[in-house]
Amino acid sequence: MADSNEIVVVGGGAAGMMAALTAAELGADVRLLERNPKVGRKIYITGKGRCNLTNDCSPAQVLENVPRNPKFLMSAVTRFPPEQVKAYFRALGVPLKTERGNRVFPESDKAADIVDALFLALRRSRVAITEDRAVSLFTDETGAVTGVQGEHGRYPAGAVVLATGGASYPGTGSTGDGYAMAEAVGHTILPPKPSLVPLEAVGEDCKAMQGLSLRNVAIKVRDDRKKTVYAEQGELLFTHFGLSGPLILSASAHMRDFGKRQYHVLIDLKPALDEEKLDQRLLRDFGESPNRALHNVLEGLLPRLMIPVMVKRSGIPGDTPVNAVTRGQRRALLELLKGFRVDIAGPRPIAEAIVTSGGVKVSEVDPHTMASKKAPGLFLAGELLDVDAYTGGFNLQIAWSTGRAAGAGAAQFLQDGEGANGHGF
């Protein structure tokens, strides 16, 4: 059984493993509690299994990509920025590469290489890894956290790092357990919401095109005040419920007022052509086959799955010979090609989100050490906190930075007995 000088880290994800490794580096005895047989379950599925582990940018640029509570992260990200994260993993023997958008991946394109490197580092650091699900924290008469109760055992501790993740992808172990544990010792939990999540559409048009992937399209997301909240170019996917794909996941993080606001997505199917050039293209296509039906001529412009929907929306019968299409009808078709509108009913469930928005209120946590201001001896890291970022490696960067700060904070807390001062690394 652990003695009271042990640091118990709850959660073997990115933040938890970094916290455990950091505390061990600083000389602490560390136990890592993980409910799954293997650590790093969620890391395996990040970046489509390739693990976009950070973004090769400055700390300030990281914070620009954090819509919720970026100031809280300033200290942690500045002290363990992307440059140091890259150096850390290279030192663990993982060659890295940087791709479009400054996204950093392992050269092998295998997330497993990141998990394996961390697991081996934990073994070398003599971190005790215990397979158990934490169910509660226990405290002394002063309210200080003194250990963790698991389903299979009791783990006394000199300090506890809670890094259980959010409520997204529950199959990986992120089932929101940490919220209840933090709340039980006095923390305020802001209701978890999905972020980086597919979107449900109004109507049946997306369902009619399910499985269709569009590359190099541009989108604008607008709310009911006609304000553009997001604009970008990339790849999206039509599904039986609506929209998904990298572009849509990124867009969803900017759509934070579902319930208060209504949103729609405008898809520019031909972003490389302005309206004048696209009109010339239509005229040329129509002129080359003047007697062909509209739905046949559109095959040169659009994926086949999309043509029936476009014809229906244009109001032009699909069998109309293109030489009979009026100027006004051609204009309507042009506007559809440059602004195919999808009204959004709402986000998909939080279980399908890549990241959870909401969590432990950050004003109740020391930003330098991740120490709880409510319960001495408790430290919090990663997605459990009310911080989340856009896609591009920023969410994992938050996990590494806050995990590093929490591990150092917990080690320092044990060393000085008065609470951490943030100078552990």
Short mmCIF file of C-alpha atoms in Angstrom, two decimals:
data_model
loop_
_atom_site.label_atom_id
_atom_site.label_comp_id
_atom_site.label_asym_id
_atom_site.label_seq_id
_atom_site.Cartn_x
_atom_site.Cartn_y
_atom_site.Cartn_z
CA MET A 1 0.00 0.00 0.00
CA ALA A 2 1.15 3.51 -0.78
CA ASP A 3 2.54 5.59 2.03
CA SER A 4 1.46 9.17 2.72
CA ASN A 5 4.47 10.62 0.89
CA GLU A 6 3.31 9.19 -2.43
CA ILE A 7 1.78 11.33 -5.16
CA VAL A 8 -1.24 9.63 -6.67
CA VAL A 9 -2.09 10.70 -10.21
CA VAL A 10 -5.62 9.79 -11.30
CA GLY A 11 -5.87 9.24 -15.06
CA GLY A 12 -3.33 7.82 -17.49
CA GLY A 13 -4.01 10.15 -20.39
CA ALA A 14 -1.73 12.85 -21.76
CA ALA A 15 -2.01 15.21 -18.76
CA GLY A 16 -1.83 12.42 -16.18
CA MET A 17 1.22 10.73 -17.69
CA MET A 18 3.04 14.07 -17.99
CA ALA A 19 2.17 14.92 -14.38
CA ALA A 20 3.43 11.53 -13.17
CA LEU A 21 6.67 11.76 -15.16
CA THR A 22 7.34 15.32 -13.98
CA ALA A 23 6.77 14.51 -10.31
CA ALA A 24 9.01 11.44 -10.62
CA GLU A 25 11.75 13.53 -12.30
CA LEU A 26 11.66 15.76 -9.23
CA GLY A 27 12.25 12.81 -6.91
CA ALA A 28 8.71 12.00 -5.80
CA ASP A 29 7.31 8.50 -5.39
CA VAL A 30 4.40 8.36 -7.83
CA ARG A 31 1.47 6.03 -8.39
CA LEU A 32 -0.60 6.36 -11.56
CA LEU A 33 -4.17 5.09 -11.36
CA GLU A 34 -5.66 4.17 -14.74
CA ARG A 35 -9.00 2.42 -15.19
CA ASN A 36 -8.03 0.88 -18.56
CA PRO A 37 -5.55 -2.00 -18.97
CA LYS A 38 -3.39 0.37 -21.03
CA VAL A 39 -2.45 4.02 -20.56
CA GLY A 40 -3.06 6.63 -23.26
CA ARG A 41 -6.27 5.25 -24.75
CA LYS A 42 -7.44 8.62 -26.05
CA ILE A 43 -4.02 9.51 -27.49
CA TYR A 44 -4.34 6.52 -29.83
CA ILE A 45 -7.28 8.14 -31.63
CA THR A 46 -6.01 11.72 -31.82
CA GLY A 47 -5.16 13.12 -35.25
CA LYS A 48 -6.93 10.19 -36.95
CA GLY A 49 -4.56 7.81 -35.20
CA ARG A 50 -1.48 9.85 -36.10
CA CYS A 51 -1.36 11.98 -32.90
CA ASN A 52 -1.11 15.69 -33.58
CA LEU A 53 0.85 16.20 -30.36
CA THR A 54 1.38 19.97 -30.49
CA ASN A 55 1.56 22.97 -32.79
CA ASP A 56 4.95 24.40 -33.75
CA CYS A 57 4.25 27.96 -32.63
CA SER A 58 4.90 30.43 -29.82
CA PRO A 59 3.11 30.36 -26.45
CA ALA A 60 1.19 33.49 -27.50
CA GLN A 61 -0.05 31.73 -30.63
CA VAL A 62 -1.16 28.74 -28.56
CA LEU A 63 -3.25 31.06 -26.38
CA GLU A 64 -4.78 32.71 -29.48
CA ASN A 65 -6.24 29.28 -30.26
CA VAL A 66 -7.82 28.85 -26.83
CA PRO A 67 -11.32 30.38 -26.78
CA ARG A 68 -11.99 29.64 -23.10
CA ASN A 69 -9.78 31.07 -20.34
CA PRO A 70 -6.52 31.53 -22.25
CA LYS A 71 -5.06 33.82 -19.55
CA PHE A 72 -5.28 30.99 -17.04
CA LEU A 73 -2.96 28.93 -19.25
CA MET A 74 -0.35 31.64 -19.82
CA SER A 75 2.03 30.51 -17.08
CA ALA A 76 1.83 26.78 -17.80
CA VAL A 77 2.17 27.16 -21.58
CA THR A 78 5.01 29.67 -21.27
CA ARG A 79 6.95 27.37 -18.94
CA PHE A 80 6.39 24.26 -21.07
CA PRO A 81 5.80 25.60 -24.60
CA PRO A 82 5.59 23.66 -27.90
CA GLU A 83 9.34 23.98 -28.45
CA GLN A 84 10.01 22.15 -25.18
CA VAL A 85 7.27 19.58 -25.83
CA LYS A 86 8.97 18.73 -29.13
CA ALA A 87 12.36 18.47 -27.41
CA TYR A 88 10.84 16.29 -24.68
CA PHE A 89 9.48 13.71 -27.13
CA ARG A 90 12.61 13.74 -29.25
CA ALA A 91 14.57 12.99 -26.07
CA LEU A 92 12.24 10.03 -25.52
CA GLY A 93 13.32 8.75 -28.93
CA VAL A 94 10.36 9.85 -31.07
CA PRO A 95 11.36 11.62 -34.34
CA LEU A 96 8.87 14.37 -35.20
CA LYS A 97 7.74 16.25 -38.31
CA THR A 98 5.77 19.44 -38.89
CA GLU A 99 2.97 19.60 -41.45
CA ARG A 100 0.47 22.11 -42.82
CA GLY A 101 -0.80 24.52 -40.19
CA ASN A 102 2.31 23.88 -38.06
CA ARG A 103 0.80 20.60 -36.84
CA VAL A 104 3.42 18.35 -35.25
CA PHE A 105 3.22 14.55 -35.67
CA PRO A 106 5.53 11.61 -35.04
CA GLU A 107 7.48 10.88 -38.23
CA SER A 108 5.98 7.38 -38.26
CA ASP A 109 2.40 8.77 -38.34
CA LYS A 110 1.64 6.38 -35.46
CA ALA A 111 0.06 7.65 -32.26
CA ALA A 112 1.21 4.38 -30.67
CA ASP A 113 4.79 5.66 -30.81
CA ILE A 114 3.88 8.55 -28.49
CA VAL A 115 2.04 6.26 -26.06
CA ASP A 116 4.83 3.67 -26.08
CA ALA A 117 7.48 6.33 -25.43
CA LEU A 118 5.53 7.69 -22.46
CA PHE A 119 4.86 4.21 -21.08
CA LEU A 120 8.55 3.27 -21.26
CA ALA A 121 9.45 6.58 -19.59
CA LEU A 122 7.01 5.81 -16.77
CA ARG A 123 8.64 2.40 -16.31
CA ARG A 124 12.14 3.92 -16.28
CA SER A 125 10.98 6.54 -13.76
CA ARG A 126 9.62 3.75 -11.53
CA VAL A 127 6.11 5.17 -11.55
CA ALA A 128 3.80 2.47 -10.16
CA ILE A 129 0.95 1.97 -12.64
CA THR A 130 -2.17 0.52 -11.02
CA GLU A 131 -5.24 -0.54 -12.96
CA ASP A 132 -8.15 0.76 -10.91
CA ARG A 133 -11.00 3.22 -11.31
CA ALA A 134 -10.94 6.08 -8.83
CA VAL A 135 -14.35 6.71 -7.29
CA SER A 136 -13.70 9.42 -4.67
CA LEU A 137 -11.12 11.50 -2.86
CA PHE A 138 -10.74 11.30 0.87
CA THR A 139 -9.87 14.27 3.04
CA ASP A 140 -8.81 15.02 6.60
CA GLU A 141 -10.60 17.19 9.12
CA THR A 142 -9.10 20.35 7.59
CA GLY A 143 -10.42 19.52 4.12
CA ALA A 144 -7.01 18.61 2.72
CA VAL A 145 -6.97 15.75 0.23
CA THR A 146 -5.15 12.75 1.67
CA GLY A 147 -5.80 9.99 -0.83
CA VAL A 148 -7.97 8.28 -3.39
CA GLN A 149 -10.59 5.59 -3.01
CA GLY A 150 -10.65 3.16 -5.94
CA GLU A 151 -13.01 0.36 -6.82
CA HIS A 152 -10.34 -2.16 -5.80
CA GLY A 153 -8.25 -0.34 -3.22
CA ARG A 154 -7.51 2.67 -1.09
CA TYR A 155 -4.51 4.84 -1.97
CA PRO A 156 -3.24 7.22 0.75
CA ALA A 157 -1.29 10.15 -0.69
CA GLY A 158 0.67 13.23 0.23
CA ALA A 159 -0.75 14.91 -2.86
CA VAL A 160 -3.23 13.94 -5.58
CA VAL A 161 -3.26 15.02 -9.23
CA LEU A 162 -6.69 14.69 -10.81
CA ALA A 163 -6.35 14.27 -14.60
CA THR A 164 -9.36 12.18 -15.53
CA GLY A 165 -10.24 13.99 -18.77
CA GLY A 166 -13.63 15.35 -19.76
CA ALA A 167 -16.78 13.58 -20.88
CA SER A 168 -15.95 13.05 -24.56
CA TYR A 169 -15.20 9.62 -26.05
CA PRO A 170 -16.33 7.69 -22.94
CA GLY A 171 -15.01 4.46 -24.48
CA THR A 172 -11.50 5.73 -23.73
CA GLY A 173 -12.33 6.19 -20.05
CA SER A 174 -13.33 9.87 -20.16
CA THR A 175 -16.70 9.51 -18.48
CA GLY A 176 -16.72 12.67 -16.37
CA ASP A 177 -15.74 10.92 -13.11
CA GLY A 178 -13.34 13.71 -12.22
CA TYR A 179 -16.08 16.33 -12.16
CA ALA A 180 -17.89 14.57 -9.31
CA MET A 181 -14.65 14.05 -7.36
CA ALA A 182 -13.65 17.72 -7.71
CA GLU A 183 -17.14 18.93 -6.87
CA ALA A 184 -17.23 16.78 -3.73
CA VAL A 185 -14.22 18.69 -2.30
CA GLY A 186 -15.71 22.11 -3.06
CA HIS A 187 -15.02 22.88 -6.71
CA THR A 188 -17.52 24.54 -9.03
CA ILE A 189 -18.15 22.57 -12.24
CA LEU A 190 -19.24 24.52 -15.29
CA PRO A 191 -21.60 22.25 -17.26
CA PRO A 192 -19.65 20.17 -19.80
CA LYS A 193 -20.54 20.79 -23.43
CA PRO A 194 -19.22 19.21 -26.61
CA SER A 195 -16.46 21.02 -28.49
CA LEU A 196 -14.81 19.85 -31.71
CA VAL A 197 -17.93 17.85 -32.54
CA PRO A 198 -19.93 16.94 -35.66
CA LEU A 199 -23.08 18.97 -36.36
CA GLU A 200 -26.67 17.90 -36.86
CA ALA A 201 -28.41 19.52 -39.82
CA VAL A 202 -32.00 20.56 -40.39
CA GLY A 203 -33.73 18.66 -43.20
CA GLU A 204 -32.82 15.62 -45.27
CA ASP A 205 -30.34 17.01 -47.82
CA CYS A 206 -27.21 15.94 -45.92
CA LYS A 207 -28.63 12.45 -45.43
CA ALA A 208 -29.19 12.22 -49.19
CA MET A 209 -25.45 12.85 -49.65
CA GLN A 210 -24.15 10.77 -46.72
CA GLY A 211 -20.65 9.45 -47.25
CA LEU A 212 -19.70 12.24 -49.63
CA SER A 213 -16.39 13.89 -48.69
CA LEU A 214 -15.57 17.32 -50.16
CA ARG A 215 -11.97 18.52 -50.27
CA ASN A 216 -10.76 22.08 -50.77
CA VAL A 217 -14.09 23.72 -50.06
CA ALA A 218 -14.49 26.94 -48.08
CA ILE A 219 -17.07 27.47 -45.38
CA LYS A 220 -18.50 30.39 -43.46
CA VAL A 221 -20.47 29.84 -40.26
CA ARG A 222 -22.99 32.57 -39.55
CA ASP A 223 -25.38 33.11 -36.69
CA ASP A 224 -28.88 34.56 -36.79
CA ARG A 225 -27.43 38.09 -36.49
CA LYS A 226 -25.65 37.43 -39.82
CA LYS A 227 -22.34 37.55 -37.98
CA THR A 228 -19.61 35.30 -39.41
CA VAL A 229 -18.16 33.36 -36.46
CA TYR A 230 -15.83 31.12 -38.47
CA ALA A 231 -14.40 30.97 -41.98
CA GLU A 232 -11.87 28.45 -43.29
CA GLN A 233 -11.00 26.17 -46.18
CA GLY A 234 -10.50 22.40 -46.01
CA GLU A 235 -12.35 19.09 -45.97
CA LEU A 236 -15.83 18.16 -44.79
CA LEU A 237 -18.08 15.11 -44.85
CA PHE A 238 -21.84 14.74 -45.30
CA THR A 239 -23.36 12.18 -42.92
CA HIS A 240 -26.77 10.70 -42.17
CA PHE A 241 -27.23 13.33 -39.43
CA GLY A 242 -25.52 16.36 -40.97
CA LEU A 243 -21.90 17.45 -41.27
CA SER A 244 -18.56 16.16 -40.02
CA GLY A 245 -14.90 16.22 -41.05
CA PRO A 246 -11.94 18.39 -39.99
CA LEU A 247 -13.44 21.69 -41.19
CA ILE A 248 -16.70 21.10 -39.31
CA LEU A 249 -15.01 19.95 -36.09
CA SER A 250 -12.97 23.15 -36.07
CA ALA A 251 -16.06 25.24 -36.85
CA SER A 252 -18.03 23.70 -33.98
CA ALA A 253 -15.62 25.15 -31.42
CA HIS A 254 -16.73 28.63 -32.53
CA MET A 255 -20.44 27.85 -32.22
CA ARG A 256 -20.71 28.29 -28.48
CA ASP A 257 -24.20 29.70 -28.09
CA PHE A 258 -26.46 26.85 -29.22
CA GLY A 259 -29.82 27.45 -27.59
CA LYS A 260 -29.34 31.22 -27.62
CA ARG A 261 -28.33 31.54 -31.28
CA GLN A 262 -29.09 29.71 -34.48
CA TYR A 263 -26.30 28.88 -36.91
CA HIS A 264 -25.96 27.97 -40.55
CA VAL A 265 -23.00 26.85 -42.66
CA LEU A 266 -22.42 28.30 -46.12
CA ILE A 267 -20.28 26.00 -48.29
CA ASP A 268 -18.38 27.51 -51.21
CA LEU A 269 -17.99 24.52 -53.49
CA LYS A 270 -15.65 26.36 -55.87
CA PRO A 271 -13.48 28.65 -53.72
CA ALA A 272 -10.77 28.92 -56.41
CA LEU A 273 -13.22 30.70 -58.76
CA ASP A 274 -14.84 34.05 -58.08
CA GLU A 275 -18.42 34.53 -59.21
CA GLU A 276 -17.46 36.00 -62.58
CA LYS A 277 -15.09 33.17 -63.45
CA LEU A 278 -17.54 30.55 -62.23
CA ASP A 279 -20.27 32.08 -64.39
CA GLN A 280 -17.91 31.90 -67.37
CA ARG A 281 -17.29 28.23 -66.52
CA LEU A 282 -21.05 27.54 -66.45
CA LEU A 283 -21.53 29.31 -69.78
CA ARG A 284 -18.68 27.31 -71.32
CA ASP A 285 -20.03 23.98 -70.02
CA PHE A 286 -23.54 24.85 -71.20
CA GLY A 287 -22.21 25.95 -74.58
CA GLU A 288 -20.25 22.75 -75.15
CA SER A 289 -23.36 20.57 -74.72
CA PRO A 290 -26.35 22.85 -75.33
CA ASN A 291 -28.89 20.05 -75.76
CA ARG A 292 -27.81 17.94 -72.77
CA ALA A 293 -29.94 17.84 -69.64
CA LEU A 294 -28.84 20.01 -66.71
CA HIS A 295 -28.24 17.07 -64.35
CA ASN A 296 -25.86 15.51 -66.89
CA VAL A 297 -23.88 18.70 -67.51
CA LEU A 298 -23.47 19.24 -63.75
CA GLU A 299 -21.41 16.03 -63.55
CA GLY A 300 -18.46 18.10 -64.78
CA LEU A 301 -18.83 20.44 -61.82
CA LEU A 302 -20.08 18.38 -58.90
CA PRO A 303 -19.82 14.93 -57.30
CA ARG A 304 -22.63 12.69 -58.53
CA LEU A 305 -24.19 12.31 -55.06
CA MET A 306 -24.66 16.06 -54.82
CA ILE A 307 -26.37 16.66 -58.17
CA PRO A 308 -29.96 15.66 -57.23
CA VAL A 309 -29.82 17.94 -54.16
CA MET A 310 -28.43 20.85 -56.18
CA VAL A 311 -31.03 20.39 -58.93
CA LYS A 312 -33.83 20.30 -56.35
CA ARG A 313 -32.56 23.42 -54.60
CA SER A 314 -32.06 25.32 -57.85
CA GLY A 315 -35.70 24.86 -58.78
CA ILE A 316 -34.66 23.96 -62.33
CA PRO A 317 -36.00 20.58 -63.55
CA GLY A 318 -33.02 18.24 -63.96
CA ASP A 319 -34.02 17.21 -67.45
CA THR A 320 -34.04 20.82 -68.71
CA PRO A 321 -31.71 21.20 -71.73
CA VAL A 322 -29.03 23.65 -70.65
CA ASN A 323 -29.72 25.89 -73.66
CA ALA A 324 -33.15 26.49 -72.09
CA VAL A 325 -31.74 27.56 -68.70
CA THR A 326 -32.50 31.25 -68.23
CA ARG A 327 -30.03 33.85 -67.03
CA GLY A 328 -31.93 34.08 -63.73
CA GLN A 329 -31.83 30.30 -63.28
CA ARG A 330 -28.11 30.26 -64.02
CA ARG A 331 -27.66 32.98 -61.41
CA ALA A 332 -29.52 30.88 -58.82
CA LEU A 333 -27.28 27.92 -59.64
CA LEU A 334 -24.18 30.10 -59.32
CA GLU A 335 -25.29 31.33 -55.88
CA LEU A 336 -25.85 27.72 -54.77
CA LEU A 337 -22.36 26.72 -55.89
CA LYS A 338 -20.80 29.65 -54.01
CA GLY A 339 -23.02 29.37 -50.93
CA PHE A 340 -24.64 25.97 -50.37
CA ARG A 341 -26.51 26.54 -47.11
CA VAL A 342 -26.89 23.98 -44.34
CA ASP A 343 -28.98 25.04 -41.33
CA ILE A 344 -27.63 23.56 -38.09
CA ALA A 345 -29.98 21.98 -35.54
CA GLY A 346 -27.25 21.58 -32.93
CA PRO A 347 -24.11 19.64 -32.02
CA ARG A 348 -23.92 15.86 -31.80
CA PRO A 349 -23.87 14.37 -28.26
CA ILE A 350 -20.89 15.07 -26.00
CA ALA A 351 -19.87 11.38 -26.26
CA GLU A 352 -18.97 12.06 -29.91
CA ALA A 353 -16.94 15.21 -29.19
CA ILE A 354 -13.17 15.19 -29.42
CA VAL A 355 -12.91 17.69 -26.58
CA THR A 356 -15.11 18.75 -23.68
CA SER A 357 -15.77 22.43 -23.04
CA GLY A 358 -16.60 23.26 -19.42
CA GLY A 359 -15.29 21.63 -16.25
CA VAL A 360 -13.56 22.83 -13.09
CA LYS A 361 -13.81 26.62 -12.73
CA VAL A 362 -10.30 27.91 -13.33
CA SER A 363 -10.53 30.77 -10.82
CA GLU A 364 -10.49 28.03 -8.17
CA VAL A 365 -7.11 26.71 -9.39
CA ASP A 366 -3.63 28.26 -9.09
CA PRO A 367 -2.49 28.86 -12.69
CA HIS A 368 1.21 28.40 -11.85
CA THR A 369 1.00 25.06 -10.04
CA MET A 370 -2.52 23.77 -10.90
CA ALA A 371 -3.11 23.53 -7.13
CA SER A 372 -6.70 23.54 -5.93
CA LYS A 373 -7.66 26.66 -3.97
CA LYS A 374 -10.46 24.65 -2.35
CA ALA A 375 -8.67 21.52 -1.14
CA PRO A 376 -4.96 21.58 -0.16
CA GLY A 377 -3.00 18.69 -1.62
CA LEU A 378 -5.16 18.47 -4.76
CA PHE A 379 -3.87 19.42 -8.21
CA LEU A 380 -5.87 19.42 -11.45
CA ALA A 381 -4.76 19.10 -15.06
CA GLY A 382 -5.93 18.63 -18.63
CA GLU A 383 -9.43 18.49 -20.00
CA LEU A 384 -10.97 18.34 -16.53
CA LEU A 385 -10.33 22.09 -16.35
CA ASP A 386 -12.61 24.62 -18.06
CA VAL A 387 -10.21 25.22 -20.95
CA ASP A 388 -10.35 23.94 -24.50
CA ALA A 389 -8.82 24.87 -27.82
CA TYR A 390 -9.31 24.64 -31.55
CA THR A 391 -7.90 21.79 -33.63
CA GLY A 392 -4.23 21.75 -34.61
CA GLY A 393 -2.48 20.15 -31.63
CA PHE A 394 -3.49 22.84 -29.16
CA ASN A 395 -5.59 20.62 -26.87
CA LEU A 396 -2.74 18.15 -26.39
CA GLN A 397 -0.39 21.09 -25.80
CA ILE A 398 -2.72 22.18 -22.97
CA ALA A 399 -2.58 18.64 -21.56
CA TRP A 400 1.23 18.52 -21.62
CA SER A 401 1.61 22.03 -20.13
CA THR A 402 -0.96 21.68 -17.35
CA GLY A 403 0.21 18.14 -16.60
CA ARG A 404 3.80 19.38 -16.31
CA ALA A 405 2.73 22.21 -13.99
CA ALA A 406 0.56 19.92 -11.82
CA GLY A 407 3.29 17.29 -11.47
CA ALA A 408 5.85 19.91 -10.47
CA GLY A 409 3.34 21.60 -8.17
CA ALA A 410 2.53 18.33 -6.39
CA ALA A 411 6.23 17.44 -5.97
CA GLN A 412 6.99 20.88 -4.58
CA PHE A 413 4.00 20.66 -2.25
CA LEU A 414 5.49 17.53 -0.68
CA GLN A 415 8.98 19.02 -0.48
CA ASP A 416 8.10 22.23 1.30
CA GLY A 417 4.97 21.14 3.15
CA GLU A 418 3.40 24.58 2.62
CA GLY A 419 2.05 24.31 -0.93
CA ALA A 420 3.87 24.60 -4.21
CA ASN A 421 5.64 27.73 -5.36
CA GLY A 422 5.97 26.83 -9.02
CA HIS A 423 9.77 26.59 -9.21
CA GLY A 424 9.94 22.79 -9.55
CA PHE A 425 11.22 22.82 -13.16
#
